[in-house]
XYZ file of C-alpha atoms in Angstrom:
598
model
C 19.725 -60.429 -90.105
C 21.890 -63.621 -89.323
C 22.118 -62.864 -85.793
C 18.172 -62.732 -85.750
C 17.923 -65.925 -88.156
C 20.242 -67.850 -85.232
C 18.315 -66.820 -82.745
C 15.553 -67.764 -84.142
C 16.201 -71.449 -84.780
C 17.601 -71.308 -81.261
C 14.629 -70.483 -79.754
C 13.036 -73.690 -81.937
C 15.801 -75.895 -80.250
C 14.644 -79.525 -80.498
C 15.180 -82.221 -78.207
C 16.948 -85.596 -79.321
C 14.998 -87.534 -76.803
C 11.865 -85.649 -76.924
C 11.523 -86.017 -80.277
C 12.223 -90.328 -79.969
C 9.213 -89.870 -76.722
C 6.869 -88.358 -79.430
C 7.458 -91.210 -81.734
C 7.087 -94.011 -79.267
C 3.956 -92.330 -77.393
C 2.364 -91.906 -80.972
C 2.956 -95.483 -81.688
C 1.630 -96.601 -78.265
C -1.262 -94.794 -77.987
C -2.246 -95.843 -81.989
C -1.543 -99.263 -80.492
C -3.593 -98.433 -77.278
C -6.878 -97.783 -79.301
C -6.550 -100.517 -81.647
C -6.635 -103.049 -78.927
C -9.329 -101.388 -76.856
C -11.596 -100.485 -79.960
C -11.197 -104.322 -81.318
C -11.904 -105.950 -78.190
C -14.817 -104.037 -77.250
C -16.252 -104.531 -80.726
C -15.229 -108.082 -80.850
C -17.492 -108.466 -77.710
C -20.525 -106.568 -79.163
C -20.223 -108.818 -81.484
C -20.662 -111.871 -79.391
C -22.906 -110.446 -77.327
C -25.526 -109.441 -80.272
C -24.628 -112.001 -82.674
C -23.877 -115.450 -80.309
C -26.065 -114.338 -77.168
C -25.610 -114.161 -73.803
C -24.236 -117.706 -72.823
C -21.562 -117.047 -75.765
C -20.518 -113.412 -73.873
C -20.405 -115.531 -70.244
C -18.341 -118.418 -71.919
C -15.366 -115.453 -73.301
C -16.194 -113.537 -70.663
C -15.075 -116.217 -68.143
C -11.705 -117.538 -70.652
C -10.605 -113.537 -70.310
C -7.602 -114.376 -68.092
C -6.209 -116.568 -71.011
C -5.224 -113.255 -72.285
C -3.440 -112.415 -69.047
C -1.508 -115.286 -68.940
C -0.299 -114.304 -72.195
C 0.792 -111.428 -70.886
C 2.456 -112.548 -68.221
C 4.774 -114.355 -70.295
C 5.747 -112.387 -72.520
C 6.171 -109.077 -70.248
C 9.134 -111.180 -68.420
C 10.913 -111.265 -71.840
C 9.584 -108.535 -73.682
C 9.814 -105.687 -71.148
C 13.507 -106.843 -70.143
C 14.808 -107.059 -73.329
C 13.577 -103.931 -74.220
C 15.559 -102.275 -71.650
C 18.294 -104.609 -72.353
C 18.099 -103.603 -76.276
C 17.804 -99.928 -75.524
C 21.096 -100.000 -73.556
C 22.857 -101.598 -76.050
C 21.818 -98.786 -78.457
C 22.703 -96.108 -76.134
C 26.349 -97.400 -76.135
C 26.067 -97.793 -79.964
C 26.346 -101.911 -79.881
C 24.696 -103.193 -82.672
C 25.312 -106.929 -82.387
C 24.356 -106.282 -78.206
C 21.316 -105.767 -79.693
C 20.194 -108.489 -82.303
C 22.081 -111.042 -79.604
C 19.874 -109.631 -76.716
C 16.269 -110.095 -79.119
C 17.492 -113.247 -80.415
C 17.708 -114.484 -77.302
C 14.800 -113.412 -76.312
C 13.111 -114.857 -79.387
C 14.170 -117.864 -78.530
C 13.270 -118.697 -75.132
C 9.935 -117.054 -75.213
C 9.057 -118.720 -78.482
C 10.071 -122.078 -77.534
C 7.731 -121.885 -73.791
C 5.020 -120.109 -75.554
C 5.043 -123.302 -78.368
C 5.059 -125.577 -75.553
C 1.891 -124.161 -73.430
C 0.336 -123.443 -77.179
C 0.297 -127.193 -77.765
C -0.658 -128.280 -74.098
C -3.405 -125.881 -74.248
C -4.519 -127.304 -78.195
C -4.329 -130.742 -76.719
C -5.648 -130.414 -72.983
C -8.656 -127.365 -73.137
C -10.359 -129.300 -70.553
C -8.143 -128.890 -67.781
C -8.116 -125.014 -68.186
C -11.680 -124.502 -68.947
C -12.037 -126.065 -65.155
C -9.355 -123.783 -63.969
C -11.309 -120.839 -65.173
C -14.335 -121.752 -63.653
C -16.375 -123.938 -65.861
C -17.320 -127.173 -65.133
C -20.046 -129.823 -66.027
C -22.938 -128.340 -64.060
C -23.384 -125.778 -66.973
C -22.538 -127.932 -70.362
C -23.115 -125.097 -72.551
C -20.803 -122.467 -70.751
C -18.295 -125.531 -70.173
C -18.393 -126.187 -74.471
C -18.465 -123.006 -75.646
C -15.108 -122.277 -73.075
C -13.484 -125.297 -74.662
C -14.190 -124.232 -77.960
C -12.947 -120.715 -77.394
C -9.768 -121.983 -75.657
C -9.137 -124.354 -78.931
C -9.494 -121.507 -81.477
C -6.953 -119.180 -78.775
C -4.432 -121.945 -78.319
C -1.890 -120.975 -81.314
C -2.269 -117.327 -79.897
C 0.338 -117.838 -76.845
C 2.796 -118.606 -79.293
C 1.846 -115.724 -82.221
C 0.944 -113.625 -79.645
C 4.300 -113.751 -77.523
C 6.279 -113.334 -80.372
C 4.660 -110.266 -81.703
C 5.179 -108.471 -78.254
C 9.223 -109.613 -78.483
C 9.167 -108.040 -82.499
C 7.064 -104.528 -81.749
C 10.106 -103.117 -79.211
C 13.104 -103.926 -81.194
C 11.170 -103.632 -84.851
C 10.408 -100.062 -83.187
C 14.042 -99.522 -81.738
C 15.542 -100.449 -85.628
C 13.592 -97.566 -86.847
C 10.417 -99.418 -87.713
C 7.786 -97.580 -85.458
C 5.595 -96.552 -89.414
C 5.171 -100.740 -89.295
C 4.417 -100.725 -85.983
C 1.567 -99.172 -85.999
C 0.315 -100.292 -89.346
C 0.594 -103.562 -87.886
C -1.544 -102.281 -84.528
C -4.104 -101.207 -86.958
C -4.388 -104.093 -89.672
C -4.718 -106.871 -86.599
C -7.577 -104.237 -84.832
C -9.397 -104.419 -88.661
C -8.796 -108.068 -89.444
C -9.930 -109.161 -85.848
C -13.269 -107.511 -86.571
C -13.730 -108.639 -89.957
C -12.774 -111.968 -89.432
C -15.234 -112.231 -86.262
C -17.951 -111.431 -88.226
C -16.786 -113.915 -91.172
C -16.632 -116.673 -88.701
C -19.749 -116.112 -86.756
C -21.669 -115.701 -90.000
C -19.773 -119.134 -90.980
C -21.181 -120.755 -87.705
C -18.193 -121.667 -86.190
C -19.335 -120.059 -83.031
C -16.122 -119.343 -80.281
C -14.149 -120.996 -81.855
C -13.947 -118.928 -85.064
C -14.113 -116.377 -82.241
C -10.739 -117.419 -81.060
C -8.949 -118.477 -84.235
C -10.120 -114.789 -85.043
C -7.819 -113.021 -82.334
C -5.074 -115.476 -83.171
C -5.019 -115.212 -87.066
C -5.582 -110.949 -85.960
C -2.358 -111.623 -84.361
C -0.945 -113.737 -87.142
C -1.785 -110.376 -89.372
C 0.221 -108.299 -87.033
C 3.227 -110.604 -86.827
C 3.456 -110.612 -91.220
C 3.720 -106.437 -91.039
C 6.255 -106.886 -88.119
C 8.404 -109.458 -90.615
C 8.333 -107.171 -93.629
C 10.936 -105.216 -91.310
C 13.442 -107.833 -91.997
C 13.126 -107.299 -95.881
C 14.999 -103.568 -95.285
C 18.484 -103.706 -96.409
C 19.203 -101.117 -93.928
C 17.777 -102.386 -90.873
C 20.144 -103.305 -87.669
C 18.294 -106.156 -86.344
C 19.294 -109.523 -86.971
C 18.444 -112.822 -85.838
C 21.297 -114.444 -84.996
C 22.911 -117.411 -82.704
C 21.460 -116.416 -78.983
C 24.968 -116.300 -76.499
C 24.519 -114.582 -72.870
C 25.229 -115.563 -69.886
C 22.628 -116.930 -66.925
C 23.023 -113.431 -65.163
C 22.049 -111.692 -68.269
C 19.215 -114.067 -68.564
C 17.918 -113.698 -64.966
C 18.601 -109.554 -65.570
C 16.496 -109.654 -68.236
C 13.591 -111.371 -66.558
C 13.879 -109.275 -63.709
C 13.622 -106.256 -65.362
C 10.388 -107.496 -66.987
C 9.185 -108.266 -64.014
C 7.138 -105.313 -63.942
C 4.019 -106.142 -65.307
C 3.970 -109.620 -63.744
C 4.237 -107.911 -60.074
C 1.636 -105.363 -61.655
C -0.953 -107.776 -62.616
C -0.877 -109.875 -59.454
C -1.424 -107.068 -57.135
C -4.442 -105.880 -59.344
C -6.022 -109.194 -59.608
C -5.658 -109.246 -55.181
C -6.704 -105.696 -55.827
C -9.789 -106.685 -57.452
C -10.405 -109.758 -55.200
C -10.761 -107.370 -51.721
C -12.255 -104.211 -53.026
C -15.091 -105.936 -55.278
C -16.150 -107.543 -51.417
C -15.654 -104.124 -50.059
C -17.630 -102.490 -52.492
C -20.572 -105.024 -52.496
C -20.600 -105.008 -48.831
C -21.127 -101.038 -48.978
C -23.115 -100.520 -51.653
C -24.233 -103.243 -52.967
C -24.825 -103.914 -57.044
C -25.163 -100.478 -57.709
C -21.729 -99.513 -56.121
C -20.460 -102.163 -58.153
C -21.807 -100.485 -61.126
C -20.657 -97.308 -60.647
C -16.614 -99.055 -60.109
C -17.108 -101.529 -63.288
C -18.103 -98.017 -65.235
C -14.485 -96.294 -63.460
C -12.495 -99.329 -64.617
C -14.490 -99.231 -67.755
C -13.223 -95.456 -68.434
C -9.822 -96.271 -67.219
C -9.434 -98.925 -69.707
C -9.441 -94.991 -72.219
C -8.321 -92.086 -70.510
C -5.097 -94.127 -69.326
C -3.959 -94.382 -73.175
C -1.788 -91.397 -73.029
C -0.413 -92.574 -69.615
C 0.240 -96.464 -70.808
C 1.884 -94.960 -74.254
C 3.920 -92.692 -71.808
C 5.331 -95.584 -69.471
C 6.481 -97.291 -73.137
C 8.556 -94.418 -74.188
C 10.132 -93.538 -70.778
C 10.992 -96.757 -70.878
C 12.832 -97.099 -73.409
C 14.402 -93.599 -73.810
C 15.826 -94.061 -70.235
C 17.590 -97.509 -71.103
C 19.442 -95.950 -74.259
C 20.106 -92.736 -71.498
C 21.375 -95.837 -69.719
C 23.386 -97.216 -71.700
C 24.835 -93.918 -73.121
C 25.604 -92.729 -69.555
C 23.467 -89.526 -70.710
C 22.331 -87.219 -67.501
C 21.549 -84.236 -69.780
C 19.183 -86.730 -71.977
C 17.513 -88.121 -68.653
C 16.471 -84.472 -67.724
C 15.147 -84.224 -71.008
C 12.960 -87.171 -70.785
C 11.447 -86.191 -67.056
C 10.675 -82.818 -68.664
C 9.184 -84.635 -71.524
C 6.904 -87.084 -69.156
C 5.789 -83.925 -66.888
C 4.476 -81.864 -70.119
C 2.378 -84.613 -71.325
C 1.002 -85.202 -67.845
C -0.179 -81.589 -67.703
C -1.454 -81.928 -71.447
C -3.043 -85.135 -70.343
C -4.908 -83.344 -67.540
C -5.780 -80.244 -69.526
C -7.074 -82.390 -72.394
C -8.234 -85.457 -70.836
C -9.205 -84.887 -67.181
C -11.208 -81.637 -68.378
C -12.884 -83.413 -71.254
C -14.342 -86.667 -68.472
C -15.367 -83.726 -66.505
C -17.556 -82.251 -69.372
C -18.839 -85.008 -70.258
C -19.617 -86.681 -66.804
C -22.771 -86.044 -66.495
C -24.367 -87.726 -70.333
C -21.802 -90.366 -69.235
C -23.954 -91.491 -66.354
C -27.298 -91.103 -68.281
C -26.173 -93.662 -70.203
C -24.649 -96.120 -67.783
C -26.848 -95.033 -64.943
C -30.167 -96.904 -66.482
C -32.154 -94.368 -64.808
C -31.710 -94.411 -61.379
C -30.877 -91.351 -59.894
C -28.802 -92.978 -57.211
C -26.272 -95.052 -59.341
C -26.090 -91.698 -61.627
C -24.883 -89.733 -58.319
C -21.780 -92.505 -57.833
C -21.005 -92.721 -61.669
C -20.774 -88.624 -61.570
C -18.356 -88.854 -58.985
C -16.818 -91.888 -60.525
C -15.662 -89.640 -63.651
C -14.682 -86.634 -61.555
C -12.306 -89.058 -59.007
C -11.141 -90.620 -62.604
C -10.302 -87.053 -63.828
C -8.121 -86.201 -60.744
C -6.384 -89.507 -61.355
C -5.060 -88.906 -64.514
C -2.173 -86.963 -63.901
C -0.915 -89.143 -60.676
C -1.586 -92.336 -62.528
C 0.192 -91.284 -65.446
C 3.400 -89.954 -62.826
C 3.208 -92.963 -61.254
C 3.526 -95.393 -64.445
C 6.123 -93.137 -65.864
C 8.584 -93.523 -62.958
C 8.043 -97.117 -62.581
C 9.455 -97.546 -66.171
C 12.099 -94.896 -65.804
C 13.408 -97.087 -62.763
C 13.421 -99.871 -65.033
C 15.542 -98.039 -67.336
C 18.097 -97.633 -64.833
C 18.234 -101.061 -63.495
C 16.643 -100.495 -60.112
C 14.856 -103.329 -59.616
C 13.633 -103.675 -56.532
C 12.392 -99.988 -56.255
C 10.713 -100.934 -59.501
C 8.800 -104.101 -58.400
C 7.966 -101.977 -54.714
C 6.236 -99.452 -56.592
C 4.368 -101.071 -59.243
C 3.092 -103.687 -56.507
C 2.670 -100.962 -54.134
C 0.485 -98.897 -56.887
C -1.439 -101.641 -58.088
C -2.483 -103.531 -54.572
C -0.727 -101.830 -51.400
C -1.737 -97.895 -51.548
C -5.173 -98.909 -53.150
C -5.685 -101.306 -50.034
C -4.509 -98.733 -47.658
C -6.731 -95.861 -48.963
C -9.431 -98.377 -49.049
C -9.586 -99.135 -45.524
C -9.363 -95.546 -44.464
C -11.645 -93.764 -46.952
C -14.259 -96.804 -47.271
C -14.494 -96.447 -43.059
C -14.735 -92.614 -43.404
C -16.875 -91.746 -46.156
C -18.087 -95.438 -47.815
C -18.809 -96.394 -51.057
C -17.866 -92.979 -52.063
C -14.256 -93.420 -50.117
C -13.616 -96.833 -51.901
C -14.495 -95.005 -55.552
C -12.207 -92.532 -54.816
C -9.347 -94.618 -52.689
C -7.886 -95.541 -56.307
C -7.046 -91.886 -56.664
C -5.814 -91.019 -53.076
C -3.667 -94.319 -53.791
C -1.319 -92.528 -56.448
C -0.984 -89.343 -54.350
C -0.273 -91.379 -51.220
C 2.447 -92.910 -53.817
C 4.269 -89.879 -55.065
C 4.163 -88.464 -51.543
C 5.679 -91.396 -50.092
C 8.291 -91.576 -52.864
C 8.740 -87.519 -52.320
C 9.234 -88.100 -48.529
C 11.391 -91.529 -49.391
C 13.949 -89.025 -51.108
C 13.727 -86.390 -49.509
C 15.190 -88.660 -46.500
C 17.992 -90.180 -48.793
C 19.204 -86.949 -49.978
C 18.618 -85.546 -46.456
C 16.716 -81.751 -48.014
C 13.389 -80.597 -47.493
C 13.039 -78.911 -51.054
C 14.065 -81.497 -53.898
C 15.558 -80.541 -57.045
C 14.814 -82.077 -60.504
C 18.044 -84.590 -59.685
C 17.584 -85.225 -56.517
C 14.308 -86.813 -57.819
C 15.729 -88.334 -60.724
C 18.008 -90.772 -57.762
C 20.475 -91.676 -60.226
C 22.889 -94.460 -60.466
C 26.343 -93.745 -59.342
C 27.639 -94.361 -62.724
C 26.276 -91.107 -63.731
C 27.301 -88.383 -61.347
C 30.387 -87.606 -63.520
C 32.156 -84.323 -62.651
C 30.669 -81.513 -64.535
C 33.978 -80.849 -66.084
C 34.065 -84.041 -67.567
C 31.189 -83.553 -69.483
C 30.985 -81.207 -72.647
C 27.656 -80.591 -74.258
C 27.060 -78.253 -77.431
C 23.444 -78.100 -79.981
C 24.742 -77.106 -83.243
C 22.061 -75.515 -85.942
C 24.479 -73.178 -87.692
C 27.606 -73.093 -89.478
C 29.008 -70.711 -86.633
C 28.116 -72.761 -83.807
C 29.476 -75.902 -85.249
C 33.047 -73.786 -85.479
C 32.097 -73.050 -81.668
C 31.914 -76.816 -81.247
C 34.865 -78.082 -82.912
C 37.281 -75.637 -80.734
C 35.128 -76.520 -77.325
C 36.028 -80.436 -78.659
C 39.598 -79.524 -79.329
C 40.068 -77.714 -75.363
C 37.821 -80.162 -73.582
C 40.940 -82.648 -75.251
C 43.653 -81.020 -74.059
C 41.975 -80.588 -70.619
C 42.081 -84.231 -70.477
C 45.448 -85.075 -71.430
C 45.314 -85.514 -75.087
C 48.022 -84.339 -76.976
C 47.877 -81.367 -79.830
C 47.156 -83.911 -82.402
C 44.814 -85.626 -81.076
C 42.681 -82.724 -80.408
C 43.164 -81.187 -84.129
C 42.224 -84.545 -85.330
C 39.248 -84.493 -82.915
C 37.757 -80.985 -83.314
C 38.900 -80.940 -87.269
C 36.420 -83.944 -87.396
C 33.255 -82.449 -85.491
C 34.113 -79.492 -87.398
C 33.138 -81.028 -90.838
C 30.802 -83.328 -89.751
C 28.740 -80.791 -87.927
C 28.783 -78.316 -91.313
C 27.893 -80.896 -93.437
C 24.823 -82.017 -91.302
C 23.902 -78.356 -90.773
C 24.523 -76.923 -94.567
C 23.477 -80.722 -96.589
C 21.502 -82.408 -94.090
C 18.008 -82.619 -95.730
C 17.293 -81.760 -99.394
C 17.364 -78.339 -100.378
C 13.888 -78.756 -101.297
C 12.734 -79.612 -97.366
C 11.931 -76.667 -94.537
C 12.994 -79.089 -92.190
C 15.959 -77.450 -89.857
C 18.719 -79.639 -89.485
C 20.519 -80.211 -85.987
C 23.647 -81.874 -84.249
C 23.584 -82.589 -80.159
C 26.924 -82.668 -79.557
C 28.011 -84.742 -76.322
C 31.675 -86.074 -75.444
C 32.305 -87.352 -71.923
C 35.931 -88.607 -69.984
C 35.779 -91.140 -67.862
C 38.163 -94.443 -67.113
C 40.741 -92.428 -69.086
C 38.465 -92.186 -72.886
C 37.147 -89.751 -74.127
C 33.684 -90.799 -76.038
C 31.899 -88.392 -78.398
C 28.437 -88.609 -79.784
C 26.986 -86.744 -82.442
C 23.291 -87.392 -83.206
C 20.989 -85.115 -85.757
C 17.916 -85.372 -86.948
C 18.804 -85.660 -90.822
C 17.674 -88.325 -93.113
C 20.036 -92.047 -93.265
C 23.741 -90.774 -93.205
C 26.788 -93.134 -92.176
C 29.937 -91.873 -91.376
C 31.933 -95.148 -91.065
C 31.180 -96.142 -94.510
C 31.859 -92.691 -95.981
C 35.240 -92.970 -94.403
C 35.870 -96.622 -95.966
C 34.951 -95.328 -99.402
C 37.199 -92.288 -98.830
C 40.299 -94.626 -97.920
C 39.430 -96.048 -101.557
C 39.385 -92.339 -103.175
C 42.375 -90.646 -105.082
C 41.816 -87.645 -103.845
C 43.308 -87.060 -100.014
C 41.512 -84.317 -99.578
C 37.908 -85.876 -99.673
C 36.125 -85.611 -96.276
C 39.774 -84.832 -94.887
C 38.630 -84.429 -90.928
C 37.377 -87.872 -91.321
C 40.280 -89.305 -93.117
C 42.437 -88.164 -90.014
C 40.237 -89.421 -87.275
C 40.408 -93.135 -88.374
C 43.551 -93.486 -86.940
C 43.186 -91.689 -84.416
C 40.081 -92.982 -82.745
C 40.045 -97.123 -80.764
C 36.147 -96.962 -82.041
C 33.947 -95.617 -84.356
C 30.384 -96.609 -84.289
C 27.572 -95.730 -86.469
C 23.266 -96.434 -85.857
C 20.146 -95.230 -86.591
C 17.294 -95.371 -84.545
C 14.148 -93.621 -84.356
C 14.548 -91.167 -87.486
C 18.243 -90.080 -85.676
C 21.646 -90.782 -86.536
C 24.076 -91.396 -84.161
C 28.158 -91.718 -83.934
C 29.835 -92.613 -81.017
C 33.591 -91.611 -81.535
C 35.956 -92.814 -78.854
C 39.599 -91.708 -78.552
């Protein structure tokens, strides 16, 4: 019956970072449909409750929101990488420095182009494309851009909070504070419209939304536990320019979709006129949903591969590419099937009757449904080369995916088969993508068949010899007995002497049982579980343990132990104080992790 019972939670084996994936996809997609479902509401109501020169005047001060964006992607998406690293190697004052920083900087150049744009609306309103000739669009611009102003500044620093509050275990605030701005954004539109302050209570709206948002993310900082402090930002220039160049994603993203825009919108006019045009504002329209799974996806790869990074972690890198592919094929079995389905009541609604428009929109949703998984490939590897520092692949392939493939499919497929070709170019785009990335390795590694790490491309760093790596999953008390001798040879393989080792294995011996056998409450179903990793390299040997099991530290258990009269309390610990140069403890994303290094 044991032997069954072990077997049994074997075959229910759990992965470390699939399980932090789930957490940060569930949090990005919750955050995904909050900002989609507020904005289009926040426009209905607008539309219905300000009329139509009110829609043009937001309409047209819609890149306010990009240049947001821009801003704080160069901060937010590097140190997010940069903060995930520092977690992966078990550096917890790597990672308040590295968001303090960060905090800093982008707060003080998002205050400054707050107040500009408070004090000089007029100047921007022009830049956006209103001018004098139409007074009412120009005013109600101006008045929207006034109520907006404070947002840069809110807005920026709630994109810098959300990673790290998420990293220090905070992703239940997260998305509580996703969904209270999405609610108060709404209400508070409505309040102000009914109060007549027009677009500018429109505005002040979406910045007090954010405002909302920002007060759940700062309850985080009330947890005695938490890891994440604000403290005096020190780093270097290089670590300043690596962190804006590893956030330099989404600004090389956005540029080539707005030149994206600017040349297929001609194309697609020049082909098929207003209709055409239709049919792609319906596609992008649809995009803007059935690209929430792939957008939550590029978050988590993201971040799971910069704590891989930092934690030198091939195993947990395989883990996260086989994590990515099975929610691209659930995202195409869910998603892609369900546009198909409902294709055709999609373009009675959007095609307003005409049988011809209804034709393109048809095809629109089948083209969108073939796009989902390549789209969602695509944006996962961009973020998982951002993880591992390579930066200029990075930037190559998120331009290439957001302007150069879409430009190239466009001039072949709009010359072969027209406005039908261009529709469709966005989805040849990401296959002409992954095959040119397939072919791109394939002539690096110099094989015709690739494996799983061949496509991975990893940094030298990682290719350690596979005898220098040892990795064990624990769930019993048996296998953690298994562990502690494979700990105690892989030691004396290395050069450690006899007591080193006994200190070593005696201390993933106990540590291991007592996660196993204690780990959650007797009253819980929950199966406890250790991943056991240790790795030699530069002559130390560094050990991490990480479970699943509710807030447990190590470090202080061994401090209180020094205290205790009895020496044989926690005894395997007592031992490996002084035997180890470093003991770390963290918690992140509901799993405990020591790094042990001897």
């Amino acid at each position: 019956m044991k032997g069954i019972t072990e077997k049994a939670v074997n075959n229910k084996e759990e992965s470390i970072f699939g399980n932090i994936c789930s957490q940060l996809l569930t949090t990005g997609i919750i955050m995904k449909i909050s900002q989609v479902g507020s904005g289009f509401l926040d426009s209905l109501m607008v539309s219905v409750m300000l009329g139509s020169a009110a829609m043009a005047a937001q309409g047209l001060s819609l890149p306010i929101f990009s240049m947001a964006g821009m801003l704080s992607a160069l901060l937010a998406g590097g140190m997010q990488v940069l903060c995930a690293e520092r977690l992966g190697d078990c550096d917890k004052d790597g990672f308040s420095r590295i968001f303090s920083c960060a905090v800093m900087i982008g707060g003080a150049l998002s205050l400054v182009f707050s107040v500009l744009l408070f004090i000089f609306p007029l100047p921007m309103a022009h830049l956006l494309g209103a001018n004098e000739s139409d007074p009412v669009l120009l005013h109600g611009t101006i008045a929207y851009i006034h109520g907006l102003a404070p947002m840069f500044f809110i807005g920026n620093i709630t994109s810098l909070l959300i990673p790290a509050v998420q990293m220090d275990g905070g992703n239940k605030i997260v998305r509580a504070g996703a969904i209270a701005q999405a609610i108060s954004d709404i209400i508070l539109n409505f309040l102000t419209i009914k109060l007549g302050m027009g677009l500018f209570g429109v505005g002040l709206s979406t910045t007090a939304a954010y405002a909302v948002n920002n007060a759940f993310m700062l309850t985080h900082f009330l947890k005695k536990d938490r890891m994440l402090k604000l403290v005096m930002p020190k780093t270097s220039p290089g670590e300043l320019f690596n962190m804006v160049m590893l956030g330099s994603t989404k600004l090389v993203k956005r540029f080539g979709e707005i030149l994206k825009m600017l040349i297929v919108n001609r194309v697609i006019l020049a082909l098929g006129g207003s209709l055409a045009m239709t049919a792609l504002a319906t596609r992008n329209s649809l995009g803007e949903l059935v690209f929430i799974v792939a957008d939550g996806l590029m978050i988590a790869v993201g971040i799971t591969t910069g704590i891989c990074f930092g934690e030198q972690n091939e195993e947990g890198l395989h883990e996260v590419g086989h994590y990515a592919h099975k929610i691209t094929f659930l995202s195409f079995a869910t998603i892609s099937a369900l546009l198909i389905l409902l294709a055709w009541p999609i373009s009675i609604v959007y095609g307003h009757g005409d049988p011809g428009l209804r034709k393109m929109i048809i095809f629109s949703c089948f083209a969108l449904a073939a796009d989902v998984p390549l789209y969602t490939l695509v944006t996962s590897r961009i973020s998982y080369l951002q993880g591992l520092h390579k930066v200029k692949a990075m930037q190559l392939t998120a331009f290439a995916q957001a302007f150069l493939c879409v430009l190239i499919s466009v001039a072949a497929f709009g010359v072969l088969f027209g406005t039908y070709g261009v529709i469709a170019s966005f989805t040849f785009s990401n296959l002409l993508l992954l095959i040119a990335t397939y072919v791109s390795l394939q002539i690096k590694n110099k094989k015709l068949i690739l494996t799983a790490s061949d496509m991975m491309n990893l940094p030298s760093d990682f290719l350690l010899d596979k005898s220098d790596v040892l990795s064990k999953r624990v769930h019993t008390k048996a296998e953690a007995a298994d562990a502690s001798e494979s700990i105690r040879r892989f030691c004396l393989q290395h050069g450690f002497d006899k007591k080193h080792a006994y200190f070593a294995s005696l201390a993933v011996e106990e540590l291991t049982i007592n996660t196993v056998e204690y780990g959650f409450p007797a009253n819980q179903s929950k199966q406890p579980y250790v991943a056991l990793r240790a790795c030699f390299k530069d002559g130390k040997l560094v050990i991490r343990l990480q479970d699943n099991c509710p807030q447990f530290d190590p470090v202080e258990r061994i401090k209180e132990n020094i205290m205790s009269d009895d020496p044989t309390c926690n005894i395997g610990l007592r031992m490996l104080r002084p035997a180890a140069r470093m003991l770390t403890y963290i918690r992140t994303f509901e799993t405990n992790m020591l790094m042990i290094e001897m």
